[in-house]
XYZ file of C-alpha atoms in Angstrom:
587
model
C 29.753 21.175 17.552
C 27.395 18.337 16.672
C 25.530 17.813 13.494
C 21.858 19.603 13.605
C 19.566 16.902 13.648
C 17.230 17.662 11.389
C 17.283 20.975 9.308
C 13.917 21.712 10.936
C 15.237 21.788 14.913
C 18.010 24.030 15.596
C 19.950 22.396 18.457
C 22.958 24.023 20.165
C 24.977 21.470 22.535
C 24.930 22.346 26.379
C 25.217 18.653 27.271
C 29.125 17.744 28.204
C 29.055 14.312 27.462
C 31.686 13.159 25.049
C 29.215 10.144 24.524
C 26.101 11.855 24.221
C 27.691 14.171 21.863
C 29.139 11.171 19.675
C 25.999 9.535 19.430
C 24.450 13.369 18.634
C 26.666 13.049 15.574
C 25.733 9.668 14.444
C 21.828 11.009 14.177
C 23.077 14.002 12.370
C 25.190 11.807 9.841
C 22.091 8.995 9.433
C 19.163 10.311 10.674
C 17.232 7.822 9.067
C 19.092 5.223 11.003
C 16.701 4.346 14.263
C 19.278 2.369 16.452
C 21.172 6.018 16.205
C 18.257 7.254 17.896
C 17.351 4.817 19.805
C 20.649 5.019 21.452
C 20.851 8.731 21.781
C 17.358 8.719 23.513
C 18.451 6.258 25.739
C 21.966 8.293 26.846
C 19.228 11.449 27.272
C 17.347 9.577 29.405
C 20.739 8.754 31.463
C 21.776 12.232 31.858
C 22.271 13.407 35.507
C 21.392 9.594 36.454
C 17.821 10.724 35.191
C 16.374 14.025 34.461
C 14.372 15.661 37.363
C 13.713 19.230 38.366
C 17.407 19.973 39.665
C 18.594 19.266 36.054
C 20.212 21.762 34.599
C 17.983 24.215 32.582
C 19.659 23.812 29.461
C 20.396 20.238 29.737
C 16.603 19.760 30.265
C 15.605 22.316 26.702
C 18.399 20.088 24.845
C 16.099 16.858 25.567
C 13.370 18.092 24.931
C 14.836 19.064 21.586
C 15.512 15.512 20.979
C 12.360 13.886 22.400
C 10.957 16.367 19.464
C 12.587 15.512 16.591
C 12.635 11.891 17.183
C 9.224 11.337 17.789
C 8.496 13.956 14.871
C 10.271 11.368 12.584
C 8.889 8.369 14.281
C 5.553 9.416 15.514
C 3.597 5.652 15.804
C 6.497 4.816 18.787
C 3.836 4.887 21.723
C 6.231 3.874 24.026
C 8.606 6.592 23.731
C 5.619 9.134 24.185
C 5.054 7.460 27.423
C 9.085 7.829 28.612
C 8.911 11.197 27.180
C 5.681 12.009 29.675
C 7.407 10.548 32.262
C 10.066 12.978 31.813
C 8.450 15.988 31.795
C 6.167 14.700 34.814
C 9.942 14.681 36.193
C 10.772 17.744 35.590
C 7.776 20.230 35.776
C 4.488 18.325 36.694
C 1.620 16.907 35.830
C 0.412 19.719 33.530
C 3.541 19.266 31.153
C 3.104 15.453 31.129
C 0.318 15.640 30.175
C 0.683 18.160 27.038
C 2.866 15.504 26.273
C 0.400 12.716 26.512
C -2.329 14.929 24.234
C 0.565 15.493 21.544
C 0.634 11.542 21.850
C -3.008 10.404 21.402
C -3.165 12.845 18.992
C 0.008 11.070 17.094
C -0.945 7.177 17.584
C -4.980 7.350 17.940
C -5.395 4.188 18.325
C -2.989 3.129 20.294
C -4.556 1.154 23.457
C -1.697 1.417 25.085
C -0.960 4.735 25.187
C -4.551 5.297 26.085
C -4.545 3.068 29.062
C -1.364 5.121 30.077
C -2.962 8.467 29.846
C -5.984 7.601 31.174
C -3.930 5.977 34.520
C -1.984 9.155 34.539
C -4.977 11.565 34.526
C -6.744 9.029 37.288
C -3.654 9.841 39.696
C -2.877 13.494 39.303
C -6.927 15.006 38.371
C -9.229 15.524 41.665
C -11.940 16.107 39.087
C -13.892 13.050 38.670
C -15.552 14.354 35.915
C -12.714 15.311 33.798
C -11.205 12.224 34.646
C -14.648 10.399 33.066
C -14.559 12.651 29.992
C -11.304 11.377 29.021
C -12.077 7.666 29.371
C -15.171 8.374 27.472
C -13.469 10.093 24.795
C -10.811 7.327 24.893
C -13.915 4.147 24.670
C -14.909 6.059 21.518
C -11.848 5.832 19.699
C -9.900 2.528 20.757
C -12.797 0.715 22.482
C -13.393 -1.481 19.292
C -9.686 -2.682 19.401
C -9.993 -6.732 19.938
C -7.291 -6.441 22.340
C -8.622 -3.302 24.359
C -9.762 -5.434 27.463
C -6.561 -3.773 29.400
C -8.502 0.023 28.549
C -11.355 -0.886 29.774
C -10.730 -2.734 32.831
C -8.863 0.826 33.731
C -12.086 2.515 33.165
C -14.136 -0.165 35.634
C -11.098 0.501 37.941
C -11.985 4.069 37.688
C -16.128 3.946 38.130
C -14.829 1.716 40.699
C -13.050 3.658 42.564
C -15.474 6.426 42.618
C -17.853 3.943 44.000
C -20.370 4.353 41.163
C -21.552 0.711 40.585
C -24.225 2.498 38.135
C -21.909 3.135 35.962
C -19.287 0.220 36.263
C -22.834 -1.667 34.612
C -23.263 0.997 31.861
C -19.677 0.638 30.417
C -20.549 -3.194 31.071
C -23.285 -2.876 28.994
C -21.124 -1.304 26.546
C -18.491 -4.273 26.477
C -20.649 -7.417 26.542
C -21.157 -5.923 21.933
C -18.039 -5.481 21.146
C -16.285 -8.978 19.723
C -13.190 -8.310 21.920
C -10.311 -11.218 23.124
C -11.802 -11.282 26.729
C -15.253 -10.826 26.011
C -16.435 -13.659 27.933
C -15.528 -12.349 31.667
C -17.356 -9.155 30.675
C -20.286 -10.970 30.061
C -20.559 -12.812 33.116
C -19.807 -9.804 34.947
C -22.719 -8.106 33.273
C -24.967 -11.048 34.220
C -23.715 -11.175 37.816
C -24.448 -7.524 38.532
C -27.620 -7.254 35.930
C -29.380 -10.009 38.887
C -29.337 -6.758 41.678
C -30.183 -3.969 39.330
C -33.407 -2.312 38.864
C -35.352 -3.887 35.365
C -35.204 -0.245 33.893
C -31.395 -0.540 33.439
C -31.001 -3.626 31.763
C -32.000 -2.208 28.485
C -32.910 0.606 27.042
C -36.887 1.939 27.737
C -38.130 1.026 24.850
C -37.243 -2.422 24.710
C -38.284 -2.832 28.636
C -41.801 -1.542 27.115
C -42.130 -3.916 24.797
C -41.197 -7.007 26.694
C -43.734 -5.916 28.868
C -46.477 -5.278 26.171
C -45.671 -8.918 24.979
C -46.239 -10.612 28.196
C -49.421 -8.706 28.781
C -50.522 -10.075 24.994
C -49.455 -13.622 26.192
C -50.449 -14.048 29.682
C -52.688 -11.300 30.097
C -53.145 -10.011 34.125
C -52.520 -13.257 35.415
C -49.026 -12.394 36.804
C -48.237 -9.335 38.880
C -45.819 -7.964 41.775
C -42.540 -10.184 41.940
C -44.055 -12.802 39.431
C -44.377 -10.421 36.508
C -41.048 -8.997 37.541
C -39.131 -12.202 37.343
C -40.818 -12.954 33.837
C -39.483 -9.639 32.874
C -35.711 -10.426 34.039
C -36.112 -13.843 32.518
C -36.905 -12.431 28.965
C -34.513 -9.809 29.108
C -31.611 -12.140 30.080
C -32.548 -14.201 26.983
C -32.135 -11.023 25.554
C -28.477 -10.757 26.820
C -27.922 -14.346 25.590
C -28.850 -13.555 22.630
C -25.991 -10.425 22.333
C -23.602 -12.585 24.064
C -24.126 -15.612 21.212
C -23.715 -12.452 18.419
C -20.983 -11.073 20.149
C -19.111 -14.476 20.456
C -19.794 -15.205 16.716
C -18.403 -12.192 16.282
C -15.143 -12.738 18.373
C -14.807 -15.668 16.793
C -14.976 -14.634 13.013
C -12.131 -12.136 13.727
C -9.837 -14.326 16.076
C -7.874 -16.388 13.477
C -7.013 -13.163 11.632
C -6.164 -11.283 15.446
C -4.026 -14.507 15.541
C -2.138 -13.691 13.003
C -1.000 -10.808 14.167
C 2.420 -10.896 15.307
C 3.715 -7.310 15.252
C 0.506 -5.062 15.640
C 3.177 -1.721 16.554
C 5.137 0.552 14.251
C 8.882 -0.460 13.379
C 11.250 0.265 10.718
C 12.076 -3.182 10.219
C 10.145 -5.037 7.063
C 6.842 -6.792 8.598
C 7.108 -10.946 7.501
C 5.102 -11.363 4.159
C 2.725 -13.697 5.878
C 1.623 -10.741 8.310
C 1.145 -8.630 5.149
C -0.876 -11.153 3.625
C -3.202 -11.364 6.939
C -3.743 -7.691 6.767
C -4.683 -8.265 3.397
C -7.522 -10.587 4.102
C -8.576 -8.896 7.407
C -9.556 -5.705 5.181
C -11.577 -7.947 2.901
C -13.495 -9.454 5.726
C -14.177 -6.636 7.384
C -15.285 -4.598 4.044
C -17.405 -7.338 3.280
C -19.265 -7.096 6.684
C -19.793 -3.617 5.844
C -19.475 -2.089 9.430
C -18.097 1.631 8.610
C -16.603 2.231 11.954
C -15.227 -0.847 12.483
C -13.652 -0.811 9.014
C -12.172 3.018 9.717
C -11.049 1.158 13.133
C -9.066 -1.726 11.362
C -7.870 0.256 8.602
C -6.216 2.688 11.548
C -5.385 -0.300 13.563
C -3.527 -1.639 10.219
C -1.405 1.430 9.387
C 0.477 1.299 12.371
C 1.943 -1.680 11.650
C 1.964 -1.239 7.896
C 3.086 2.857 8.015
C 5.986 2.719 5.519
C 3.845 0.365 2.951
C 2.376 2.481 0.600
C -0.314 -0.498 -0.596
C -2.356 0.119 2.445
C -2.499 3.928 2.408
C -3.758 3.297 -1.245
C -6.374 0.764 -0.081
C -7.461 3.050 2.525
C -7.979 6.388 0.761
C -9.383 4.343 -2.459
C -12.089 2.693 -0.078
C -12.612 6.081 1.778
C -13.522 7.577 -1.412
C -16.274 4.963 -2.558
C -17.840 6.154 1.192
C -19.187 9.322 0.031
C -18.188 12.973 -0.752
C -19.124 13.465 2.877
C -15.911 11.762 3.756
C -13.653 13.907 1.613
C -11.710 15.527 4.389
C -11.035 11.875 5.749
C -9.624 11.655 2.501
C -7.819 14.206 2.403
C -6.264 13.810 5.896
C -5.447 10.108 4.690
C -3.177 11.649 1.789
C -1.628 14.102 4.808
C -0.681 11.541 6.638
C 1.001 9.150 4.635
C 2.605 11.684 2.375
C 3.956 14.088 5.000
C 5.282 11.045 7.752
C 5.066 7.216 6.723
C 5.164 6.642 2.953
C 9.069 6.521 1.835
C 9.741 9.620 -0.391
C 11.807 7.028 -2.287
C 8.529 5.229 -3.613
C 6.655 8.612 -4.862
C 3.832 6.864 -6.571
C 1.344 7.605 -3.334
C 1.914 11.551 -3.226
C 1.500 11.802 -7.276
C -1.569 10.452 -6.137
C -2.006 12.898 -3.646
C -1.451 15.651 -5.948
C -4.000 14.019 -8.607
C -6.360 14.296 -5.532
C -5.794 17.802 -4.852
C -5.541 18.890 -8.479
C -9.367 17.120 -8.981
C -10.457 19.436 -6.693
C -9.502 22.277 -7.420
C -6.377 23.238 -5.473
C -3.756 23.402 -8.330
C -0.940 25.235 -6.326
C -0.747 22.912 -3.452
C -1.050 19.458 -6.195
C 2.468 21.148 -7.867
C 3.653 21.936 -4.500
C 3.399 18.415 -3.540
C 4.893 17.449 -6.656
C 7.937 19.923 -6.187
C 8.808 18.672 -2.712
C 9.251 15.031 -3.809
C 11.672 16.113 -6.897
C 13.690 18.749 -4.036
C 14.536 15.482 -2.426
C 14.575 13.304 -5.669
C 15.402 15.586 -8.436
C 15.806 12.760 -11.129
C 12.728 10.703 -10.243
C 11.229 10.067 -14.134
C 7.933 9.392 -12.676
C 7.637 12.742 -10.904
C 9.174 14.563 -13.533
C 6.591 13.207 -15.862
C 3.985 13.588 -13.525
C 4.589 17.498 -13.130
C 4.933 17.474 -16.507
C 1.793 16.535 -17.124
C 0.317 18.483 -14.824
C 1.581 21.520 -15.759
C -0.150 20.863 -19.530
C -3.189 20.069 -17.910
C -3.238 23.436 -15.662
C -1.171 25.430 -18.199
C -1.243 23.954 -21.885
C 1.046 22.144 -24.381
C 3.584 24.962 -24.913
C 3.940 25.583 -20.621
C 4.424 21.659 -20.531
C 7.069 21.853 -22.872
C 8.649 24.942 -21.396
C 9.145 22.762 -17.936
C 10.596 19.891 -20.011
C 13.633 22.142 -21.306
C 14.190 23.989 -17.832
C 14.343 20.320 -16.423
C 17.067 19.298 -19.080
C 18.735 22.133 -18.233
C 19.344 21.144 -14.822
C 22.522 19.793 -13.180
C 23.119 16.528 -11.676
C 20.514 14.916 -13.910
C 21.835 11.699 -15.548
C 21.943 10.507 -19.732
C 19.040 8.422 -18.465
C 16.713 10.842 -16.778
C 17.576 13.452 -19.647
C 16.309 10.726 -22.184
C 13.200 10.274 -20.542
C 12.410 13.491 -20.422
C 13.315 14.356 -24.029
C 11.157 11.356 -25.139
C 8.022 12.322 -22.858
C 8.650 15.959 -24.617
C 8.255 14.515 -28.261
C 5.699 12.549 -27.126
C 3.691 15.326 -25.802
C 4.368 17.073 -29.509
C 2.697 14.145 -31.328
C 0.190 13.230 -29.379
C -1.586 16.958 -28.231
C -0.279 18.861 -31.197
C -0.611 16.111 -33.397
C 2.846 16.910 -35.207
C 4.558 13.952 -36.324
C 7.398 15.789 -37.881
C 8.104 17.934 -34.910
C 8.078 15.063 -32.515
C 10.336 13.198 -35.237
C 12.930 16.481 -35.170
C 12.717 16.001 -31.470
C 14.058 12.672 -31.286
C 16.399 12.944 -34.262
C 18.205 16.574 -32.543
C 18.609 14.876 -29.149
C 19.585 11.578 -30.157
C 23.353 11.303 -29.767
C 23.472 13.000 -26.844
C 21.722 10.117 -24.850
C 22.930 7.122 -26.505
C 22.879 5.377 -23.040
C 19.060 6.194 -22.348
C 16.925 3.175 -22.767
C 14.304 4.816 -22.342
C 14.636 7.370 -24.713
C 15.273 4.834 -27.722
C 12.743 2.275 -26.709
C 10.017 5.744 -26.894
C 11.437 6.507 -30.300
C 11.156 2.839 -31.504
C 7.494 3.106 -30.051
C 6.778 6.102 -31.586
C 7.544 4.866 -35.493
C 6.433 1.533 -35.160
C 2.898 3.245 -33.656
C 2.611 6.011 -36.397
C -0.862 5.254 -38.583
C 0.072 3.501 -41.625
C -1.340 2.550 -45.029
C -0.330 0.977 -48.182
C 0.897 4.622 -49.550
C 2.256 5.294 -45.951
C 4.266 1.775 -45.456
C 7.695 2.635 -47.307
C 8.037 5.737 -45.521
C 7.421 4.254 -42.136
C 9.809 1.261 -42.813
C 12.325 3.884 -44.201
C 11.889 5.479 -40.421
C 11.599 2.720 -38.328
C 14.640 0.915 -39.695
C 16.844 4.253 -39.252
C 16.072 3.906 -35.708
C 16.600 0.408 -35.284
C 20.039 0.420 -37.587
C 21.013 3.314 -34.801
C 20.174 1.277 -31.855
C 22.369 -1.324 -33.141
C 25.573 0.544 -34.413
C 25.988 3.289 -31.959
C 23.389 3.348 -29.387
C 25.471 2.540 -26.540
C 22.585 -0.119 -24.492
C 22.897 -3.168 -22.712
C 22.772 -6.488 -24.880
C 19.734 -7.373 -23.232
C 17.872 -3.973 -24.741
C 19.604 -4.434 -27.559
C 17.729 -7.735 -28.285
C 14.236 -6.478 -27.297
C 14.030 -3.835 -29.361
C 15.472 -6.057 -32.099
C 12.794 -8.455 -31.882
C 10.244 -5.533 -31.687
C 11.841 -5.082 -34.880
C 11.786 -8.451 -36.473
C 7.274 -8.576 -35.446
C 7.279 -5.524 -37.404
C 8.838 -6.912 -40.050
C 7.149 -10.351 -40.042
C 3.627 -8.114 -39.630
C 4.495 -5.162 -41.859
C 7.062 -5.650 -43.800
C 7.304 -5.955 -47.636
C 9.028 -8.906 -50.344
C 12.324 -8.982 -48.780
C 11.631 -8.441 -45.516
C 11.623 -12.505 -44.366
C 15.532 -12.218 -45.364
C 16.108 -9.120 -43.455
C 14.087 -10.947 -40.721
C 16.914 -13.691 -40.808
C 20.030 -11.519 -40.847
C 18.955 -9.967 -37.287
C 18.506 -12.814 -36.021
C 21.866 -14.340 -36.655
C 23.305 -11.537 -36.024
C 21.209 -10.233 -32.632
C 20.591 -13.784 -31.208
C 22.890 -15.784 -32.110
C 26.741 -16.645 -30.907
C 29.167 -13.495 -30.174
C 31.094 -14.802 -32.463
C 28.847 -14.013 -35.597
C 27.677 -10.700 -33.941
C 28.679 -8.004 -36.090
C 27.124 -5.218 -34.652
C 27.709 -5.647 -31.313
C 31.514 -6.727 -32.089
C 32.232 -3.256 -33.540
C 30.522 -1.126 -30.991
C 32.929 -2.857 -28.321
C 35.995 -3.250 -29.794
C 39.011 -0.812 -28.774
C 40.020 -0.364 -32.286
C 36.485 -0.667 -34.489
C 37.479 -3.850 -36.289
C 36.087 -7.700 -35.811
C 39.531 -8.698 -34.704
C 39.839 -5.841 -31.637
C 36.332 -7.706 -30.389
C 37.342 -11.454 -30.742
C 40.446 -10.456 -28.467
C 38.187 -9.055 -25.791
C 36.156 -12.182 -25.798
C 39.525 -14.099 -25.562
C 40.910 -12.334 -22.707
C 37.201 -12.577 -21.076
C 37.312 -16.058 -21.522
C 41.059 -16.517 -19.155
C 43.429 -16.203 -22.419
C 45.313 -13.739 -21.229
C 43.949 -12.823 -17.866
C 44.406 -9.599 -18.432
C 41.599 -7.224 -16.466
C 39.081 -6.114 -18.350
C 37.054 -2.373 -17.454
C 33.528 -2.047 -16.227
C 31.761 -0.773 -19.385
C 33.453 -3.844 -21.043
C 31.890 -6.376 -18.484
C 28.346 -4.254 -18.966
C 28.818 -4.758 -22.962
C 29.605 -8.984 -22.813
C 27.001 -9.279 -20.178
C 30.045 -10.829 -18.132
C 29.186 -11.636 -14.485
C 30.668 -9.306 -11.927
C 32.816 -10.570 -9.465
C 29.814 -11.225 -6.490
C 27.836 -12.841 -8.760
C 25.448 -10.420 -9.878
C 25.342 -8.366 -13.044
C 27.852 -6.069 -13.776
């Protein structure tokens, strides 16, 4: 059997296909990998040379299954909602087509395409003209600003069209001619063409009729009446429509070198070109600096399609969201749903520590840990969620809860020297800088010390933390007495890359040049031969590598590393020379 495809869809095999059921098993193995998927909906779509009501039964449930999961995981692909409508049209009808088209739109809002597709559907299988005009309304509201929707809405003229109601082929006319759209221009003429036979009353709205006709009573006074007053009328008004057109095609034009840009406006797993990243960039800045709500909501929408798996934009969105007003908080809220729970890789957790920050301000402190504890079940040595539940948990609970979460977390498995440093050093941290205990958070460091001789982390935070203790004249001894301990230890048995090695050296040597008493301009000098200069005259670092703890063990390494003898040296020993590995990166 198979591999499930994901642990949320419980799929039992009734399709005998050896093929199919490979390809089954490459999903399960990768199902992050989209070509798997791509080719196993494809071979679905194939079975019984197309799936259609004689299929059988269980052959039909299994693709369903994976029309499911896949679009579950890749929800913004509007063209597979419209193959997987197609199917189920297929198989049972129009009703289960179009459950799948709702499920859809409800997916992708603002996808014109998928819109236009519905919207065609429902004008071929629903007698009911009015339902049939409900959805296109509903559809004008939420994709009719697209620049590119001209292909929606010539559907919907299609559609008035067809139901022979000219009256309102002009209202959703009237409609187009404001929106700045790519085709704009045809609408407009349109308009004009068919405004020339309709009644003055529906060319614009009452009140404006009203007051056209006020003025030209002011100006001319009853001098003009039957067909005379009525063609000064239509001869205002249309100046009237020239004036929305010349808005609407400033408009247009404003936004078409940043539509232009646009070379990829639909979802993908594949990295968007930095160019089209930029655009987006300065498309959002326009359009926030013309200060149209709805149009902004629109783009940002229109932009996380494209952008889904960038986390930048779903942080530019909920940020500007929030300046709108605690009105908009659920938008908000929904924003964080979105990105955290489909788009935003759980591998870059930044955007749903933010999520539970959100949820924690207000007020709901179970779901912000929750949200917290589902990144770190699929990333249980991320430092920055650690620390961020960490910190959490003393804001909600206290110091002594905070530090009771650090110690189960050290005690878990799996969890490297590194991550087990962090956490150590964000635990003496905590000591020193809510309990104010200098000696505790000292006892901290000092107890864990040799067991994470590798952690960078955890010695540059000790380094930090004696270097940043308050200091006086009286003080000053005892601080250089602790600082240099720590230093002295990252040089002779810390076990750190050279490179971390010399940082925290030279951290060292400021102190020392800034702080430090009569002889500390000759201590100043011995690090720095002996830190920066040749390997040769590195004592320190010669004794930490070398097999047998003398100078002479060292300068044979360096030999051999140099081609005399080529004999191989081992991994740790590349690390420790900083010695090139062999595809030209660091070792």
């Amino acid at each position: 059997m198979a591999a499930h495809l994901d642990k949320r869809y419980q799929i039992d095999l009734y399709i005998e296909d050896p093929e199919w059921n490979r390809l089954h098993d490459l999903v399960g193995q990768d199902p992050d990998n989209f070509d798997n998927w791509e080719n196993l909906i494809r071979a679905t779509e194939a079975i019984d040379d197309g799936l259609g009501r004689s299929s059988k039964p269980e052959v039909i449930a299994e693709a369903r299954k994976i029309f499911d999961a896949f679009l579950a995981k890749f929800p913004l692909l509007f063209g597979y909602w419209k193959r997987y409508a197609d199917i189920e049209f297929a198989i049972a009808g129009s009703d289960a087509a179009e459950l799948v088209y709702q499920r859809g739109v409800a997916s992708i809002t603002n996808s014109v395409d998928l819109w236009s597709s519905y919207c065609s559907f429902k004008m071929e299988t629903c007698p009911d003209e009015d339902e049939v005009r409900e959805l296109f309304d509903m559809a004008a509201d939420i994709i009719g600003l697209d620049f590119l929707s001209h292909t929606f809405w010539d559907k919907y003229i299609e559609f008035e069209e067809r139901m022979e109601r000219q009256d309102l082929v002009f209202a959703v006319l009237a409609r187009i001619i404001r929106i700045p759209m790519h085709q704009y221009a045809r609408y407009f003429e349109r308009y004009t063409t068919m405004g020339a036979s309709q009644p003055v009353e529906s060319l614009l709205p009452e009140e404006e009729v009203s007051k056209i006709k006020e003025e030209i009573r002011t100006e001319l006074g009853e001098s003009k009446s039957g067909a005379e007053l009525e063609q000064e009328i239509r001869t205002r008004i249309h100046q009237v429509h020239v004036n929305i057109f010349n808005e609407t095609q400033k408009e247009t034009m404003s936004r078409w070198p940043f539509e232009a840009e646009i070379k990829r406006s639909y979802f993908h797993v594949t990295p968007l070109e930095e160019k089209e990243l930029i655009n987006w960039r300065k498309y959002l800045d326009f359009e926030e600096v013309e200060g149209d709500l709805p149009r902004i909501r629109f783009l940002y929408e229109k932009c996380l399609v494209a952008t889904a798996l960038y986390d930048e934009f779903w942080f530019r969105y909920v940020r500007w969201m929030t300046t709108q007003g605690e009105e908009h908080f659920e938008e908000v809220r929904n924003i964080y749903r979105r990105g955290a729970a489909l788009f935003v890789p759980v591998g870059r957790p930044a955007f749903r520590i933010e999520y539970a920050h959100f949820e924690e301000a207000y007020g709901s402190l179970e779901l912000a840990l929750s949200i917290l504890d589902s990144v770190l079940e699929e990333m249980p040595d991320n430092v920055e969620t650690i620390i961020a539940r960490g910190n959490l948990e003393r804001r909600a609970y206290g110091l002594d809860s905070a530090i009771e979460y650090y110690k189960g977390a050290l005690k878990l498995p799996n969890l490297s020297v590194y991550v087990k440093g962090a956490i150590v050093a964000e635990w003496a941290k905590l000591v020193y800088t809510i309990k104010g205990s200098v000696e505790e958070a000292r006892e901290v460091f000092r107890w864990n010390e040799d067991q994470y001789l590798d952690s960078r982390y955890f010695w540059i935070n000790y380094l930090r933390f004696e270097i940043d203790l308050p200091t006086s004249e009286e003080l000053e001894p005892e601080r250089y007495k602790n600082i240099s301990y720590v230093i002295n230890c990252v040089r002779s048995k810390a076990r750190l890359p050279p490179l971390v090695v010399r940082d925290l050296s030279h951290i060292y040597m400021v102190y020392l040049l800034e702080r430090g008493g009569p002889g500390s301009a000759r201590e100043y000098k011995k690090i720095d031969c002996e830190v920066f200069g040749s390997f040769s005259i590195q004592r320190d670092h010669k004794l930490k590598i070398s097999p047998d703890g003398t100078e002479e063990g060292a300068n044979k390494l360096i030999k051999e590393a140099n081609g005399q003898p080529p004999k191989p040296l081992d991994d740790a020993t590349k690390i420790a020379l900083d010695i090139p590995a062999a595809d030209g990166q660091a070792a």
